[in-house]
mmCIF file of C-alpha atoms and ligand atoms in Angstrom:
data_model
loop_
_atom_site.group_PDB
_atom_site.id
_atom_site.type_symbol
_atom_site.label_atom_id
_atom_site.label_comp_id
_atom_site.label_asym_id
_atom_site.label_seq_id
_atom_site.Cartn_x
_atom_site.Cartn_y
_atom_site.Cartn_z
ATOM 1 C CA UNK A 598 -6.146 -15.292 11.258
ATOM 2 C CA UNK A 599 -8.149 -12.835 9.112
ATOM 3 C CA UNK A 600 -6.115 -9.979 7.571
ATOM 4 C CA UNK A 601 -6.188 -6.871 9.775
ATOM 5 C CA UNK A 602 -5.591 -3.199 9.031
ATOM 6 C CA UNK A 603 -5.700 -1.586 12.451
ATOM 7 C CA UNK A 604 -4.186 -2.989 15.650
ATOM 8 C CA UNK A 605 -4.189 -1.785 19.248
ATOM 9 C CA UNK A 606 -1.934 -3.555 21.751
ATOM 10 C CA UNK A 607 -2.273 -2.841 25.477
ATOM 11 C CA UNK A 608 0.599 -3.943 27.699
ATOM 12 C CA UNK A 609 0.974 -4.160 31.472
ATOM 13 C CA UNK A 610 3.662 -5.085 33.973
ATOM 14 C CA UNK A 611 3.593 -8.773 32.942
ATOM 15 C CA UNK A 612 5.385 -8.018 29.667
ATOM 16 C CA UNK A 613 8.393 -6.663 31.581
ATOM 17 C CA UNK A 614 8.416 -9.354 34.279
ATOM 18 C CA UNK A 615 10.876 -11.585 32.421
ATOM 19 C CA UNK A 616 13.210 -8.606 31.982
ATOM 20 C CA UNK A 617 13.458 -8.568 35.782
ATOM 21 C CA UNK A 618 10.987 -5.832 36.730
ATOM 22 C CA UNK A 619 8.421 -6.632 39.409
ATOM 23 C CA UNK A 620 4.734 -6.570 38.565
ATOM 24 C CA UNK A 621 2.318 -4.897 40.986
ATOM 25 C CA UNK A 622 -0.113 -7.555 42.165
ATOM 26 C CA UNK A 623 1.721 -10.878 41.838
ATOM 27 C CA UNK A 624 3.452 -12.463 44.861
ATOM 28 C CA UNK A 625 6.326 -10.122 45.801
ATOM 29 C CA UNK A 626 4.801 -7.454 43.532
ATOM 30 C CA UNK A 627 5.426 -3.757 44.167
ATOM 31 C CA UNK A 628 2.101 -3.338 45.980
ATOM 32 C CA UNK A 629 3.093 -6.047 48.486
ATOM 33 C CA UNK A 630 5.966 -3.924 49.832
ATOM 34 C CA UNK A 631 4.482 -0.458 49.281
ATOM 35 C CA UNK A 632 0.976 0.844 49.927
ATOM 36 C CA UNK A 633 -0.587 2.669 46.967
ATOM 37 C CA UNK A 634 -1.767 5.394 49.383
ATOM 38 C CA UNK A 635 1.854 5.981 50.495
ATOM 39 C CA UNK A 636 3.609 6.258 47.133
ATOM 40 C CA UNK A 637 1.162 6.559 44.233
ATOM 41 C CA UNK A 638 -1.286 9.378 44.937
ATOM 42 C CA UNK A 639 -0.991 13.198 44.783
ATOM 43 C CA UNK A 640 -1.896 13.254 48.502
ATOM 44 C CA UNK A 641 1.040 10.946 49.311
ATOM 45 C CA UNK A 642 3.394 13.276 47.408
ATOM 46 C CA UNK A 643 2.082 16.336 49.270
ATOM 47 C CA UNK A 644 2.433 14.526 52.605
ATOM 48 C CA UNK A 645 5.839 12.922 52.134
ATOM 49 C CA UNK A 646 7.565 13.940 48.885
ATOM 50 C CA UNK A 647 10.831 12.211 49.863
ATOM 51 C CA UNK A 648 9.198 8.801 50.311
ATOM 52 C CA UNK A 649 7.455 9.119 46.930
ATOM 53 C CA UNK A 650 10.586 10.395 45.134
ATOM 54 C CA UNK A 651 12.647 7.557 46.669
ATOM 55 C CA UNK A 652 10.165 4.957 45.368
ATOM 56 C CA UNK A 653 10.384 6.290 41.802
ATOM 57 C CA UNK A 654 14.146 6.998 42.075
ATOM 58 C CA UNK A 655 14.628 3.321 42.939
ATOM 59 C CA UNK A 656 12.510 2.218 39.977
ATOM 60 C CA UNK A 657 14.259 4.676 37.611
ATOM 61 C CA UNK A 658 17.690 3.406 38.719
ATOM 62 C CA UNK A 659 16.580 -0.199 38.137
ATOM 63 C CA UNK A 660 16.085 0.529 34.422
ATOM 64 C CA UNK A 661 19.862 0.573 33.953
ATOM 65 C CA UNK A 662 20.078 -3.108 34.883
ATOM 66 C CA UNK A 663 17.303 -4.495 32.655
ATOM 67 C CA UNK A 664 16.896 -5.041 28.926
ATOM 68 C CA UNK A 665 13.887 -5.392 26.607
ATOM 69 C CA UNK A 666 12.908 -9.055 26.271
ATOM 70 C CA UNK A 667 11.656 -11.136 23.335
ATOM 71 C CA UNK A 668 8.088 -9.856 23.790
ATOM 72 C CA UNK A 669 9.102 -6.160 23.575
ATOM 73 C CA UNK A 670 11.258 -6.998 20.558
ATOM 74 C CA UNK A 671 8.454 -8.874 18.768
ATOM 75 C CA UNK A 672 6.161 -5.835 19.133
ATOM 76 C CA UNK A 673 8.947 -3.563 17.864
ATOM 77 C CA UNK A 674 9.313 -5.806 14.805
ATOM 78 C CA UNK A 675 5.575 -5.496 14.215
ATOM 79 C CA UNK A 676 5.923 -1.699 14.417
ATOM 80 C CA UNK A 677 8.611 -1.908 11.750
ATOM 81 C CA UNK A 678 6.725 -4.181 9.388
ATOM 82 C CA UNK A 679 2.959 -3.701 9.808
ATOM 83 C CA UNK A 680 1.651 -1.366 7.107
ATOM 84 C CA UNK A 681 -1.686 -0.553 8.731
ATOM 85 C CA UNK A 682 -2.291 1.449 11.862
ATOM 86 C CA UNK A 683 -0.619 0.151 15.043
ATOM 87 C CA UNK A 684 -1.131 1.832 18.400
ATOM 88 C CA UNK A 685 0.933 0.400 21.261
ATOM 89 C CA UNK A 686 -0.597 1.562 24.536
ATOM 90 C CA UNK A 687 1.363 0.712 27.652
ATOM 91 C CA UNK A 688 0.481 1.067 31.317
ATOM 92 C CA UNK A 689 4.167 0.539 32.071
ATOM 93 C CA UNK A 690 6.334 3.443 33.105
ATOM 94 C CA UNK A 691 9.561 1.571 32.289
ATOM 95 C CA UNK A 692 11.272 2.425 29.005
ATOM 96 C CA UNK A 693 11.534 -1.112 27.615
ATOM 97 C CA UNK A 694 9.154 -0.626 24.680
ATOM 98 C CA UNK A 695 10.962 2.595 23.709
ATOM 99 C CA UNK A 696 14.331 0.831 23.930
ATOM 100 C CA UNK A 697 13.139 -2.093 21.804
ATOM 101 C CA UNK A 698 11.904 0.419 19.195
ATOM 102 C CA UNK A 699 15.047 2.569 19.208
ATOM 103 C CA UNK A 700 17.033 2.555 15.965
ATOM 104 C CA UNK A 701 14.291 0.896 13.905
ATOM 105 C CA UNK A 702 12.583 2.451 10.918
ATOM 106 C CA UNK A 703 9.015 2.604 12.121
ATOM 107 C CA UNK A 704 5.921 2.814 9.935
ATOM 108 C CA UNK A 705 4.238 6.212 9.905
ATOM 109 C CA UNK A 706 1.003 4.768 11.325
ATOM 110 C CA UNK A 707 2.716 3.504 14.474
ATOM 111 C CA UNK A 708 2.474 5.235 17.834
ATOM 112 C CA UNK A 709 3.656 4.343 21.365
ATOM 113 C CA UNK A 710 1.405 5.814 24.074
ATOM 114 C CA UNK A 711 2.651 5.388 27.686
ATOM 115 C CA UNK A 712 -0.688 6.165 29.340
ATOM 116 C CA UNK A 713 0.593 6.065 32.946
ATOM 117 C CA UNK A 714 3.630 8.268 32.282
ATOM 118 C CA UNK A 715 7.357 7.571 32.021
ATOM 119 C CA UNK A 716 10.054 7.076 34.658
ATOM 120 C CA UNK A 717 12.634 8.737 32.424
ATOM 121 C CA UNK A 718 10.747 12.054 32.420
ATOM 122 C CA UNK A 719 9.949 14.548 35.157
ATOM 123 C CA UNK A 720 7.381 17.311 35.288
ATOM 124 C CA UNK A 721 7.595 20.791 36.823
ATOM 125 C CA UNK A 722 4.639 21.246 39.203
ATOM 126 C CA UNK A 723 4.739 25.016 38.540
ATOM 127 C CA UNK A 724 4.775 25.091 34.734
ATOM 128 C CA UNK A 725 3.722 21.493 33.840
ATOM 129 C CA UNK A 726 6.744 21.375 31.507
ATOM 130 C CA UNK A 727 8.026 17.817 30.958
ATOM 131 C CA UNK A 728 11.739 17.075 30.544
ATOM 132 C CA UNK A 729 13.884 13.952 30.167
ATOM 133 C CA UNK A 730 15.527 12.820 33.404
ATOM 134 C CA UNK A 731 18.073 10.085 34.142
ATOM 135 C CA UNK A 732 19.198 10.174 37.781
ATOM 136 C CA UNK A 733 17.445 10.648 41.117
ATOM 137 C CA UNK A 734 15.184 13.577 41.925
ATOM 138 C CA UNK A 735 16.439 15.023 45.239
ATOM 139 C CA UNK A 736 15.359 18.066 47.284
ATOM 140 C CA UNK A 737 18.335 19.869 45.648
ATOM 141 C CA UNK A 738 17.278 19.054 42.064
ATOM 142 C CA UNK A 739 16.740 22.292 40.203
ATOM 143 C CA UNK A 740 14.060 22.624 37.564
ATOM 144 C CA UNK A 741 15.400 23.688 34.157
ATOM 145 C CA UNK A 742 12.359 25.880 33.454
ATOM 146 C CA UNK A 743 11.611 27.761 36.698
ATOM 147 C CA UNK A 744 15.085 27.322 38.300
ATOM 148 C CA UNK A 745 13.386 26.435 41.594
ATOM 149 C CA UNK A 746 14.170 23.430 43.782
ATOM 150 C CA UNK A 747 11.387 21.194 45.063
ATOM 151 C CA UNK A 748 9.125 21.665 42.049
ATOM 152 C CA UNK A 749 9.974 18.496 40.121
ATOM 153 C CA UNK A 750 7.736 15.442 40.333
ATOM 154 C CA UNK A 751 7.939 12.095 38.540
ATOM 155 C CA UNK A 752 6.057 12.184 35.212
ATOM 156 C CA UNK A 753 3.804 9.406 36.489
ATOM 157 C CA UNK A 754 0.018 9.223 36.539
ATOM 158 C CA UNK A 755 -0.970 8.608 40.147
ATOM 159 C CA UNK A 756 -4.232 7.172 41.392
ATOM 160 C CA UNK A 757 -6.882 9.884 41.147
ATOM 161 C CA UNK A 758 -5.171 11.525 38.138
ATOM 162 C CA UNK A 759 -6.239 11.330 34.491
ATOM 163 C CA UNK A 760 -4.239 8.890 32.321
ATOM 164 C CA UNK A 761 -2.489 10.403 29.318
ATOM 165 C CA UNK A 762 -3.454 10.236 25.605
ATOM 166 C CA UNK A 763 -7.040 9.111 26.343
ATOM 167 C CA UNK A 764 -8.620 10.786 23.289
ATOM 168 C CA UNK A 765 -6.139 9.156 20.921
ATOM 169 C CA UNK A 766 -6.501 5.806 22.675
ATOM 170 C CA UNK A 767 -10.301 5.839 22.497
ATOM 171 C CA UNK A 768 -10.221 6.685 18.778
ATOM 172 C CA UNK A 769 -7.776 3.848 18.110
ATOM 173 C CA UNK A 770 -9.861 1.355 20.125
ATOM 174 C CA UNK A 771 -13.041 2.281 18.258
ATOM 175 C CA UNK A 772 -11.323 1.914 14.874
ATOM 176 C CA UNK A 773 -9.256 -1.228 15.448
ATOM 177 C CA UNK A 774 -9.996 -4.652 14.058
ATOM 178 C CA UNK A 775 -7.581 -6.420 16.425
ATOM 179 C CA UNK A 776 -7.053 -5.650 20.111
ATOM 180 C CA UNK A 777 -4.378 -7.595 22.013
ATOM 181 C CA UNK A 778 -3.995 -7.267 25.777
ATOM 182 C CA UNK A 779 -0.646 -8.497 27.121
ATOM 183 C CA UNK A 780 0.540 -8.994 30.711
ATOM 184 C CA UNK A 781 -2.080 -7.017 32.591
ATOM 185 C CA UNK A 782 -4.306 -8.167 35.450
ATOM 186 C CA UNK A 783 -7.225 -5.981 34.354
ATOM 187 C CA UNK A 784 -7.586 -4.353 37.771
ATOM 188 C CA UNK A 785 -7.056 -0.712 36.882
ATOM 189 C CA UNK A 786 -9.431 1.444 34.834
ATOM 190 C CA UNK A 787 -9.626 2.911 32.290
ATOM 191 C CA UNK A 788 -7.223 0.339 30.750
ATOM 192 C CA UNK A 789 -9.262 -2.563 32.135
ATOM 193 C CA UNK A 790 -12.260 -1.273 30.156
ATOM 194 C CA UNK A 791 -10.524 -1.112 26.748
ATOM 195 C CA UNK A 792 -11.734 -4.593 25.764
ATOM 196 C CA UNK A 793 -15.334 -3.464 26.325
ATOM 197 C CA UNK A 794 -14.736 -0.338 24.253
ATOM 198 C CA UNK A 795 -13.587 -2.518 21.322
ATOM 199 C CA UNK A 796 -16.599 -4.780 21.755
ATOM 200 C CA UNK A 797 -18.955 -1.762 21.794
ATOM 201 C CA UNK A 798 -17.494 -0.619 18.464
ATOM 202 C CA UNK A 799 -18.513 -4.049 17.189
ATOM 203 C CA UNK A 800 -15.836 -5.026 14.657
ATOM 204 C CA UNK A 801 -12.594 -5.799 16.482
ATOM 205 C CA UNK A 802 -11.324 -9.210 17.509
ATOM 206 C CA UNK A 803 -10.025 -9.247 21.099
ATOM 207 C CA UNK A 804 -7.156 -11.418 22.351
ATOM 208 C CA UNK A 805 -5.673 -11.838 25.820
ATOM 209 C CA UNK A 806 -2.055 -13.042 26.185
ATOM 210 C CA UNK A 807 -1.221 -13.402 29.870
ATOM 211 C CA UNK A 808 0.356 -15.703 32.409
ATOM 212 C CA UNK A 809 -3.070 -16.411 33.898
ATOM 213 C CA UNK A 810 -6.677 -15.311 33.266
ATOM 214 C CA UNK A 811 -7.143 -11.594 34.018
ATOM 215 C CA UNK A 812 -10.136 -10.067 35.812
ATOM 216 C CA UNK A 813 -11.925 -9.523 32.508
ATOM 217 C CA UNK A 814 -10.719 -12.675 30.727
ATOM 218 C CA UNK A 815 -14.217 -13.845 29.740
ATOM 219 C CA UNK A 816 -14.687 -10.725 27.594
ATOM 220 C CA UNK A 817 -11.914 -11.743 25.174
ATOM 221 C CA UNK A 818 -12.631 -13.722 21.986
ATOM 222 C CA UNK A 819 -9.335 -15.603 22.246
ATOM 223 C CA UNK A 820 -7.209 -16.281 25.345
ATOM 224 C CA UNK A 821 -3.743 -17.784 25.447
ATOM 225 C CA UNK A 822 -1.875 -18.310 28.718
ATOM 226 C CA UNK A 823 1.853 -18.569 29.380
ATOM 227 C CA UNK A 824 4.950 -16.368 29.734
ATOM 228 C CA UNK A 825 5.016 -13.302 27.478
ATOM 229 C CA UNK A 826 8.458 -14.111 26.032
ATOM 230 C CA UNK A 827 7.018 -17.324 24.607
ATOM 231 C CA UNK A 828 3.490 -16.254 23.659
ATOM 232 C CA UNK A 829 4.098 -12.842 22.146
ATOM 233 C CA UNK A 830 6.823 -13.674 19.561
ATOM 234 C CA UNK A 831 4.800 -16.699 18.380
ATOM 235 C CA UNK A 832 1.558 -14.714 18.125
ATOM 236 C CA UNK A 833 3.232 -11.780 16.351
ATOM 237 C CA UNK A 834 5.073 -14.093 13.937
ATOM 238 C CA UNK A 835 1.788 -15.656 12.928
ATOM 239 C CA UNK A 836 0.191 -12.212 12.599
ATOM 240 C CA UNK A 837 3.017 -10.961 10.384
ATOM 241 C CA UNK A 838 2.882 -14.103 8.226
ATOM 242 C CA UNK A 839 -0.860 -13.825 7.655
ATOM 243 C CA UNK A 840 -1.237 -10.056 7.254
ATOM 244 C CA UNK A 841 1.978 -8.664 5.740
HETATM 245 P P1 OAD B 2195 -0.425 -6.259 37.641
HETATM 246 O O1 OAD B 2195 0.701 -6.528 38.575
HETATM 247 O O2 OAD B 2195 -1.735 -5.891 38.232
HETATM 248 O O3 OAD B 2195 -0.662 -7.526 36.694
HETATM 249 C C1 OAD B 2195 0.390 -8.134 36.012
HETATM 250 C C2 OAD B 2195 -0.184 -9.266 35.173
HETATM 251 O O4 OAD B 2195 0.881 -9.822 34.427
HETATM 252 C C3 OAD B 2195 -0.824 -10.406 35.985
HETATM 253 O O5 OAD B 2195 -2.071 -10.756 35.421
HETATM 254 C C4 OAD B 2195 0.188 -11.560 35.841
HETATM 255 O O6 OAD B 2195 -0.447 -12.830 35.780
HETATM 256 C C5 OAD B 2195 0.803 -11.228 34.496
HETATM 257 N N1 OAD B 2195 2.174 -11.751 34.341
HETATM 258 C C6 OAD B 2195 3.147 -11.905 35.272
HETATM 259 N N2 OAD B 2195 4.262 -12.397 34.732
HETATM 260 C C7 OAD B 2195 4.012 -12.575 33.416
HETATM 261 C C8 OAD B 2195 4.765 -13.072 32.294
HETATM 262 N N3 OAD B 2195 6.021 -13.489 32.440
HETATM 263 N N4 OAD B 2195 4.170 -13.119 31.096
HETATM 264 C C9 OAD B 2195 2.887 -12.699 30.928
HETATM 265 N N5 OAD B 2195 2.124 -12.225 31.926
HETATM 266 C C10 OAD B 2195 2.677 -12.147 33.156
HETATM 267 O O7 OAD B 2195 0.088 -5.134 36.607
HETATM 268 P P2 OAD B 2195 -0.764 -4.222 35.620
HETATM 269 O O8 OAD B 2195 -1.967 -4.923 35.145
HETATM 270 O O9 OAD B 2195 0.173 -3.667 34.631
HETATM 271 O O10 OAD B 2195 -0.632 1.821 37.704
HETATM 272 O O11 OAD B 2195 -1.209 -3.058 36.595
HETATM 273 C C11 OAD B 2195 -1.930 -1.969 36.067
HETATM 274 C C12 OAD B 2195 -1.585 -0.717 36.812
HETATM 275 O O12 OAD B 2195 -1.733 -0.940 38.214
HETATM 276 C C13 OAD B 2195 -0.145 -0.276 36.678
HETATM 277 O O13 OAD B 2195 0.112 0.462 35.508
HETATM 278 C C14 OAD B 2195 0.057 0.563 37.894
HETATM 279 C C15 OAD B 2195 -0.618 -0.338 38.906
HETATM 280 O O14 OAD B 2195 -1.123 0.262 40.039
HETATM 281 C C16 OAD B 2195 -0.196 2.931 38.297
HETATM 282 O O15 OAD B 2195 0.773 2.955 39.051
HETATM 283 C C17 OAD B 2195 -0.987 4.150 37.961
#
């Protein structure tokens, strides 16, 4: 592998699958049991806030019973050791990347960007203030900023809403010389278009690590298929050995 100075990694639900969290579109995925229109749009929340809160309360509670796996840990080790710029963009709202990174001395050019929000944060619909949150959100939950009940929503980007950190992400994609996409089906934009953004910039190598070919697999320069806990540590080890 050629030495690299700027890396962007994009992760999706597949990286957390072996920790025990369901993906969205695989057999028994979250979108098999729940319709997107019922639980993952602003209209759904306006129509039936309890149903939407229950869906995210269930997912938030599940975080207590799962741990980061070898793939999250390998990326955290890269964040500790890689001296260039490393932007870890995740579509996942679980906190497994953050937990794998916790307690490590991270390089100053590292950043974790959860572009679809975070289960462990809630947002006040009145003030847009974001606060950390552990338990369920119930109709009785009182907002710490406006002291109202019924104003808190999950800090999650729903369909029809703008993903977070897009300016930073686009800058990182345009500047990177290695883009690695891990555990995502490539169904949801803008993340599904990141590989094209790197190609447009014209200097970044693109790699897909996934259980099976994604929607956009043919756009990647290199493709390796298998479970993330096997592929990612091996790929990152090789990267560290050749670039650090
Ligand atoms: P998907 O469920 O669409 O895709 C998961 C991908 O992970 C599939 O391509 C699987 O083959 C792969 N996969 C499954 N197990 C794996 C493993 N052990 N190792 C490696 N790969 C594995 O999930 P995402 O692509 O993350 O958005 O979905 C993108 C967005 O769609 C989500 O962030 C969510 C969803 O609707 C919102 O809710 C806004």
